[in-house]
JSON list of C-alpha atoms in Angstrom, two decimals:
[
{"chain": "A", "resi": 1, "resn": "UNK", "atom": "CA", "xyz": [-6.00, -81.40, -52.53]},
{"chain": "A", "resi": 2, "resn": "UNK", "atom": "CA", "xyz": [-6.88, -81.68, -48.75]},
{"chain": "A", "resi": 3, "resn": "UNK", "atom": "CA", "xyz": [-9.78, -79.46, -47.35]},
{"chain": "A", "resi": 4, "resn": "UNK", "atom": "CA", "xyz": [-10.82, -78.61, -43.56]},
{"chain": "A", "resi": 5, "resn": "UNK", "atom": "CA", "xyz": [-13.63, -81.06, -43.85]},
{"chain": "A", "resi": 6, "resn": "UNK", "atom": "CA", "xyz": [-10.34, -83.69, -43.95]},
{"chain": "A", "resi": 7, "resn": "UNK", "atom": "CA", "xyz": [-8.48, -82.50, -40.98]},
{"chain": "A", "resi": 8, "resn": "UNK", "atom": "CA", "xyz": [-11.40, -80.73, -38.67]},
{"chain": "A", "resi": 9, "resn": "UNK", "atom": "CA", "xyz": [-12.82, -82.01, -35.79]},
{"chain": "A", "resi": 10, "resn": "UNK", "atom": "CA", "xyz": [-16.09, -83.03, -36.17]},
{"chain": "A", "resi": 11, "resn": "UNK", "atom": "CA", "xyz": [-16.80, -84.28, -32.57]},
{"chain": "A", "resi": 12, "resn": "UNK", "atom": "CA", "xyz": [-16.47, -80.87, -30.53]},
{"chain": "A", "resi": 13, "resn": "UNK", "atom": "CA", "xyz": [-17.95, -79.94, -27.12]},
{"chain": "A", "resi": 14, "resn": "UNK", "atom": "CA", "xyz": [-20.74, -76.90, -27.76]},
{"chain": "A", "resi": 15, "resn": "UNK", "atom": "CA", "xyz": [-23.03, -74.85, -25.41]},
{"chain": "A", "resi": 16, "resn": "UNK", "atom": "CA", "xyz": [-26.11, -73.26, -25.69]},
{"chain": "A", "resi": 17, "resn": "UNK", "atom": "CA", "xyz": [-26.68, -69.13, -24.97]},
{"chain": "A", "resi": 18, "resn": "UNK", "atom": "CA", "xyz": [-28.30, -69.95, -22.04]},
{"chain": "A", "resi": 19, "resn": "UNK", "atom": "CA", "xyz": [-25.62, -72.03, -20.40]},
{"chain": "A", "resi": 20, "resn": "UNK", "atom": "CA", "xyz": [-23.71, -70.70, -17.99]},
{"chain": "A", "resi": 21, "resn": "UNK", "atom": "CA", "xyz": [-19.72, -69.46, -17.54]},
{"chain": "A", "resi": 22, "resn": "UNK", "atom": "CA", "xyz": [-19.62, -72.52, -15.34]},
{"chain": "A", "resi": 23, "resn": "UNK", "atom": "CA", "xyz": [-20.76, -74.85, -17.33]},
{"chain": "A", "resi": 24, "resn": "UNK", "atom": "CA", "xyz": [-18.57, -73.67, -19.74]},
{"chain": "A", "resi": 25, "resn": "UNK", "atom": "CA", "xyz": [-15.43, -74.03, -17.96]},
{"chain": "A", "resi": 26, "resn": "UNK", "atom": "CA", "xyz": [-16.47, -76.88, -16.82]},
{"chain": "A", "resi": 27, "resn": "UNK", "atom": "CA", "xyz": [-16.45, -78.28, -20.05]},
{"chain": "A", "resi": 28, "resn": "UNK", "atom": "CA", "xyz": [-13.03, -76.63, -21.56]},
{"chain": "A", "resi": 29, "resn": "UNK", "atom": "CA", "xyz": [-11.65, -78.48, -18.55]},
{"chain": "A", "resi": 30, "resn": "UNK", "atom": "CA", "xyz": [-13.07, -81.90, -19.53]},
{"chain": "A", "resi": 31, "resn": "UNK", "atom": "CA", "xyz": [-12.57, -81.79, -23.66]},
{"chain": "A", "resi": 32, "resn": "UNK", "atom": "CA", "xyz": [-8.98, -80.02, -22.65]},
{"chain": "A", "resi": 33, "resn": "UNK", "atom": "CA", "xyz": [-9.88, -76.87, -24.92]},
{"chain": "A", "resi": 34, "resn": "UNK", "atom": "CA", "xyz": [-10.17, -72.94, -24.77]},
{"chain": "A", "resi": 35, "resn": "UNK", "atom": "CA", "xyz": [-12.53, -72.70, -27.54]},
{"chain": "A", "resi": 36, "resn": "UNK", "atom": "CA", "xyz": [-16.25, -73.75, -27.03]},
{"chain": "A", "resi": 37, "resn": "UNK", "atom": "CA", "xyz": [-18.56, -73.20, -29.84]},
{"chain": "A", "resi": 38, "resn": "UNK", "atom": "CA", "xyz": [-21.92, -71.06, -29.04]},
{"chain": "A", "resi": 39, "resn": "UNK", "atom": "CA", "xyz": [-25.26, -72.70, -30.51]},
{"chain": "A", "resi": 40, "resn": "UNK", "atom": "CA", "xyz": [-28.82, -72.48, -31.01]},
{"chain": "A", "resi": 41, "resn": "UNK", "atom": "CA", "xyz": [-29.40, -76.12, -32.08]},
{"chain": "A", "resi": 42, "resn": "UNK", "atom": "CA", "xyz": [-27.20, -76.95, -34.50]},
{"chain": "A", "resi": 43, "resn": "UNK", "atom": "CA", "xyz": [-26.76, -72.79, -35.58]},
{"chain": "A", "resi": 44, "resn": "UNK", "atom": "CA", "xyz": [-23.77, -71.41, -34.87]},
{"chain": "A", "resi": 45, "resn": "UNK", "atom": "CA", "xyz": [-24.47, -68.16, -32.52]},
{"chain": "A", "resi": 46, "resn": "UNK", "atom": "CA", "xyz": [-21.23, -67.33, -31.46]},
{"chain": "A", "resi": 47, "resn": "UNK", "atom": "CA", "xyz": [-17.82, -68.95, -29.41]},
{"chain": "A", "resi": 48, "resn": "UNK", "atom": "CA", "xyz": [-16.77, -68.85, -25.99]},
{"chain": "A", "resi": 49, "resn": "UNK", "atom": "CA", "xyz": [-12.69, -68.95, -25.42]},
{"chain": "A", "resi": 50, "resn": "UNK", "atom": "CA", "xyz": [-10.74, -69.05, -21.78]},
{"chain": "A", "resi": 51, "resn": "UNK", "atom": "CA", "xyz": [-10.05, -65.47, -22.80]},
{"chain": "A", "resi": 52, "resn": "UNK", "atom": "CA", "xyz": [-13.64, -64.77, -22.34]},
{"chain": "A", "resi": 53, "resn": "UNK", "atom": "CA", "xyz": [-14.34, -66.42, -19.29]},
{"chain": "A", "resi": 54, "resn": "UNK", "atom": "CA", "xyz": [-10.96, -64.35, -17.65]},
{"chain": "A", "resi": 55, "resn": "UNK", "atom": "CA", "xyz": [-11.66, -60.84, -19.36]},
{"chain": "A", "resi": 56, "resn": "UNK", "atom": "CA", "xyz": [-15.52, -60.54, -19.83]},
{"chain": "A", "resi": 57, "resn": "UNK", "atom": "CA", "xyz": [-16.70, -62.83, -16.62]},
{"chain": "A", "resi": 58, "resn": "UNK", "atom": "CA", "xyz": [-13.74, -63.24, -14.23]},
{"chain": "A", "resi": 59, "resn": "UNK", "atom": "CA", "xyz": [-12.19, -60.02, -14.68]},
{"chain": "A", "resi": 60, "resn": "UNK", "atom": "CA", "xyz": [-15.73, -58.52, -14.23]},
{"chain": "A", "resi": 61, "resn": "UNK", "atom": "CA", "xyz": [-16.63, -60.27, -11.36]},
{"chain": "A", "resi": 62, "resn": "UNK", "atom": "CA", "xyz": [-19.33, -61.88, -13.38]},
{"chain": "A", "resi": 63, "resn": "UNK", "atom": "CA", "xyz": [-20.91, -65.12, -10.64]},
{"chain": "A", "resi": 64, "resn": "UNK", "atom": "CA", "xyz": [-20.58, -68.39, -12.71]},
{"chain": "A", "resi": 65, "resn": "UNK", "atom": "CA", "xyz": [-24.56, -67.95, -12.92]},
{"chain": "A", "resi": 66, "resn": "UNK", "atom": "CA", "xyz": [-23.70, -65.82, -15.70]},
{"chain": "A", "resi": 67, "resn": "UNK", "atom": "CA", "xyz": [-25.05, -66.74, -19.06]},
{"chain": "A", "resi": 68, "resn": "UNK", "atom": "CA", "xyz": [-23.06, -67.45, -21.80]},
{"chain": "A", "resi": 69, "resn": "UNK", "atom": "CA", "xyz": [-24.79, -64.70, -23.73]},
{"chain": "A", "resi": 70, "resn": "UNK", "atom": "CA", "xyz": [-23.07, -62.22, -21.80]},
{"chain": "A", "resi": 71, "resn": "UNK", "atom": "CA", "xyz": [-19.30, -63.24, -22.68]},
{"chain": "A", "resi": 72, "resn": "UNK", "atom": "CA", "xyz": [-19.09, -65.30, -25.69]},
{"chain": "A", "resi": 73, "resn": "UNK", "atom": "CA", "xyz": [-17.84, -63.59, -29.01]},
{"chain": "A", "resi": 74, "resn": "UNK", "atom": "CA", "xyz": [-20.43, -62.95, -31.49]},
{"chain": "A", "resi": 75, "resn": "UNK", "atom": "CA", "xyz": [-18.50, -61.43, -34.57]},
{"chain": "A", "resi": 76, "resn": "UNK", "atom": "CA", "xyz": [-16.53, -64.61, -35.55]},
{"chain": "A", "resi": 77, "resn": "UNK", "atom": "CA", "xyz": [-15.02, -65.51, -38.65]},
{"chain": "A", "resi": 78, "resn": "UNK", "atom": "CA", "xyz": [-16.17, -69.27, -39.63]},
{"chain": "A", "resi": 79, "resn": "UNK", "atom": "CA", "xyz": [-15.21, -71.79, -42.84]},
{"chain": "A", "resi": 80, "resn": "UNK", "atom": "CA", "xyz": [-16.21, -73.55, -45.26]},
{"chain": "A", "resi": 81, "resn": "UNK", "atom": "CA", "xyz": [-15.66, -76.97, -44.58]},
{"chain": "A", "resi": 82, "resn": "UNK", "atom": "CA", "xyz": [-15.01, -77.43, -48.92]},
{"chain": "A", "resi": 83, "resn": "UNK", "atom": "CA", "xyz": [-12.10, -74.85, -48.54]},
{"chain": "A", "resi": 84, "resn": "UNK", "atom": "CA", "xyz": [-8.14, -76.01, -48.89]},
{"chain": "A", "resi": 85, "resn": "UNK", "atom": "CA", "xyz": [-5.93, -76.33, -45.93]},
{"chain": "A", "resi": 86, "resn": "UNK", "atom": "CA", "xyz": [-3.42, -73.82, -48.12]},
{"chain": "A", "resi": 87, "resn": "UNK", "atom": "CA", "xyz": [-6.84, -71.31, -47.79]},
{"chain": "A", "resi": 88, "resn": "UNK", "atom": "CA", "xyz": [-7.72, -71.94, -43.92]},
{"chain": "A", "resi": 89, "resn": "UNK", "atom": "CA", "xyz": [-4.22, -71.25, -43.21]},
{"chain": "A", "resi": 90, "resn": "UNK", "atom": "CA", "xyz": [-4.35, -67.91, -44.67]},
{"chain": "A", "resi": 91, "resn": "UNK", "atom": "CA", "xyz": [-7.51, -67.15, -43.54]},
{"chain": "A", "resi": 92, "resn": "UNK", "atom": "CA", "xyz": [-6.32, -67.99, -39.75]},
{"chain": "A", "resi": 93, "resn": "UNK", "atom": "CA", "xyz": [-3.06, -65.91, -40.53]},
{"chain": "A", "resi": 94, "resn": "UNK", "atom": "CA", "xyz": [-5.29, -63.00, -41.87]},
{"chain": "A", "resi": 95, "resn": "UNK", "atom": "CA", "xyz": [-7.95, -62.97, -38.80]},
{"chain": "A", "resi": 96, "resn": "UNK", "atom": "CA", "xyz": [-5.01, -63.50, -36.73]},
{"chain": "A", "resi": 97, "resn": "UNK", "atom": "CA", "xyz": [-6.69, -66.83, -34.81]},
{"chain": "A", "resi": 98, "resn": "UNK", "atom": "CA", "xyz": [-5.53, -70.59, -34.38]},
{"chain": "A", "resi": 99, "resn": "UNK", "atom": "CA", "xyz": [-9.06, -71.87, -34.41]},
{"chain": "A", "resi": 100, "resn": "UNK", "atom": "CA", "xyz": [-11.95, -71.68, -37.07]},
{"chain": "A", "resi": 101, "resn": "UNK", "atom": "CA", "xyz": [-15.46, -72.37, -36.51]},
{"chain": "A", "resi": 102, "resn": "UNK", "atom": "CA", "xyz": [-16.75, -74.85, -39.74]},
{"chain": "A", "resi": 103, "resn": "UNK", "atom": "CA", "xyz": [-20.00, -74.02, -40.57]},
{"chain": "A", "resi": 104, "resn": "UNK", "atom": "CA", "xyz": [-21.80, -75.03, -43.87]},
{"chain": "A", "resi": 105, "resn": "UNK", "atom": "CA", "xyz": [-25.49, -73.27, -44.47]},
{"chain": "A", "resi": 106, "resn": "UNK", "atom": "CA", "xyz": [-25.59, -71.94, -40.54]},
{"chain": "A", "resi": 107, "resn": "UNK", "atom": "CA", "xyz": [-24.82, -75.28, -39.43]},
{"chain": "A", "resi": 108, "resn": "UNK", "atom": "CA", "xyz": [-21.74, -76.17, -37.18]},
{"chain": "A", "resi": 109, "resn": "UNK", "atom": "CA", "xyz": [-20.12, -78.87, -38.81]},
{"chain": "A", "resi": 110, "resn": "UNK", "atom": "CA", "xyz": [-16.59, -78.77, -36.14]},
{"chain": "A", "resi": 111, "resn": "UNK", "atom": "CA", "xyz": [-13.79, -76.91, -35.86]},
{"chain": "A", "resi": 112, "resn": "UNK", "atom": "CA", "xyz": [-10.45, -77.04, -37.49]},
{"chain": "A", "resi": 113, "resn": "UNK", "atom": "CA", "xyz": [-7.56, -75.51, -35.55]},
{"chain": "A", "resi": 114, "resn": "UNK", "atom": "CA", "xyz": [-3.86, -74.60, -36.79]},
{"chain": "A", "resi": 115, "resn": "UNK", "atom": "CA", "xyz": [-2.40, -77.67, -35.01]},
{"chain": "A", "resi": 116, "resn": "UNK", "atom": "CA", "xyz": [-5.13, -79.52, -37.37]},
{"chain": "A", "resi": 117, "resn": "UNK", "atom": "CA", "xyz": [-3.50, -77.98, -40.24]},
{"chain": "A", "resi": 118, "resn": "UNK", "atom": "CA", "xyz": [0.05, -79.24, -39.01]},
{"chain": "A", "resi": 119, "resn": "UNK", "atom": "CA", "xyz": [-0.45, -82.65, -37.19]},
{"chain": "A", "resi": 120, "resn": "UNK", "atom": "CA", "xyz": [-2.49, -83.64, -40.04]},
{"chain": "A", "resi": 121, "resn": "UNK", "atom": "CA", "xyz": [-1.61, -82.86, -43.14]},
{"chain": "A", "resi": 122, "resn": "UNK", "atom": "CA", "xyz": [1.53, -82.82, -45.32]},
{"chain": "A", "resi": 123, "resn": "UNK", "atom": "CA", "xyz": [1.03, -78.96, -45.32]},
{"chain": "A", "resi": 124, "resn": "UNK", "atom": "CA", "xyz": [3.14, -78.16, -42.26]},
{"chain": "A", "resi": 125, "resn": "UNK", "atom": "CA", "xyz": [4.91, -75.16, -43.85]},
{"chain": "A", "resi": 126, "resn": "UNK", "atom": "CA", "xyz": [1.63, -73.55, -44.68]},
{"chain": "A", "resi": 127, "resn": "UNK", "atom": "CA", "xyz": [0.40, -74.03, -41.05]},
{"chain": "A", "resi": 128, "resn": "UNK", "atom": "CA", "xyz": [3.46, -72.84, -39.29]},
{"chain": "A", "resi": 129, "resn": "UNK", "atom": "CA", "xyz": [3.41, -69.81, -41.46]},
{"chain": "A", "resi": 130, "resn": "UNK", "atom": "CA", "xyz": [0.48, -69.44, -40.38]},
{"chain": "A", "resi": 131, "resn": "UNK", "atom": "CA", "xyz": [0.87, -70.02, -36.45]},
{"chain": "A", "resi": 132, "resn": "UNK", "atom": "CA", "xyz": [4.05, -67.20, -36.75]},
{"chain": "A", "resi": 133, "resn": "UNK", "atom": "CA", "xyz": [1.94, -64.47, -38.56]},
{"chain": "A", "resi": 134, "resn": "UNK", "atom": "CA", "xyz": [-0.60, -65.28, -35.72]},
{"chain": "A", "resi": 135, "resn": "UNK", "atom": "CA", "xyz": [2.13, -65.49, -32.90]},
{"chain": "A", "resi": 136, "resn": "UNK", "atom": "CA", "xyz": [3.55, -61.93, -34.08]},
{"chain": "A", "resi": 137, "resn": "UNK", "atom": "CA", "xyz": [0.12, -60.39, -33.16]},
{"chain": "A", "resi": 138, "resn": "UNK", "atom": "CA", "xyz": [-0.58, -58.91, -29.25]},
{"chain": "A", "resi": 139, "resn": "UNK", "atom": "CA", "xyz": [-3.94, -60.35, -29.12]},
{"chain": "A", "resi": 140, "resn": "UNK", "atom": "CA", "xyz": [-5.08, -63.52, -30.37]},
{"chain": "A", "resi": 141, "resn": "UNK", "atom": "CA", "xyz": [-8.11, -65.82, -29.70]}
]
């Protein structure tokens, strides 16, 4: 059976704290993402999502000085990257998010995202299941 450490990316942009909303932007522009991952070497801390940057800096007219530290989400739910896809999928469909966080020991390992779970494996059904339980909610990441 397929597990996120099949269909993640492993190869996923990441700031530091101490970066800035800029920077971060910046970067979600040039990897073509909302979602940056937060770290402290190779620790996860925390993400940073285009939500963020609009509601917590934007929104309160936050300069792009800003650090990251002061917008990122800290209480995320992350994954194991030995779990199934049929697991991740509930897991996103429970938390109510399209994107996980794969961390093994503290250690960002990538990031698996529901169009992971559909583009890549034969488990389509369990991923779109997923993406309507999420898609039902008002707020997702």
């Amino acid at each position: 059976m397929p597990t996120v450490k099949d269909v993640m990316t492993s190869q996923c942009a990441t700031c530091t704290a101490a970066d800035n909303i800029y920077e971060a932007a910046v970067l979600m522009k040039q990897y073509d993402t909302g979602f940056i991952p937060v770290v402290d070497g190779e620790r996860l801390l925390g993400v940073v999502t285009d939500r963020d940057l609009v509601i917590r800096g934007v929104a309160e007219k936050h300069p792009g000085s800003t650090r990251i530290s002061h917008v990122m989400t800290e209480e995320i739910v992350s994954i194991d990257p030995d779990i199934s896809i049929d697991e991740a999928a509930e897991l996103m469909a429970e938390q109510q998010v399209r994107r996980l966080p794969v961390v093994k020991n503290g250690k960002l390992l990538g990031i698996v995202s529901l169009g992971d779970l559909a583009v890549r494996t034969p488990f389509s059904d369990e991923a779109g299941q997923a993406l309507s339980e999420i898609s039902e909610s008002p707020y997702t990441h």
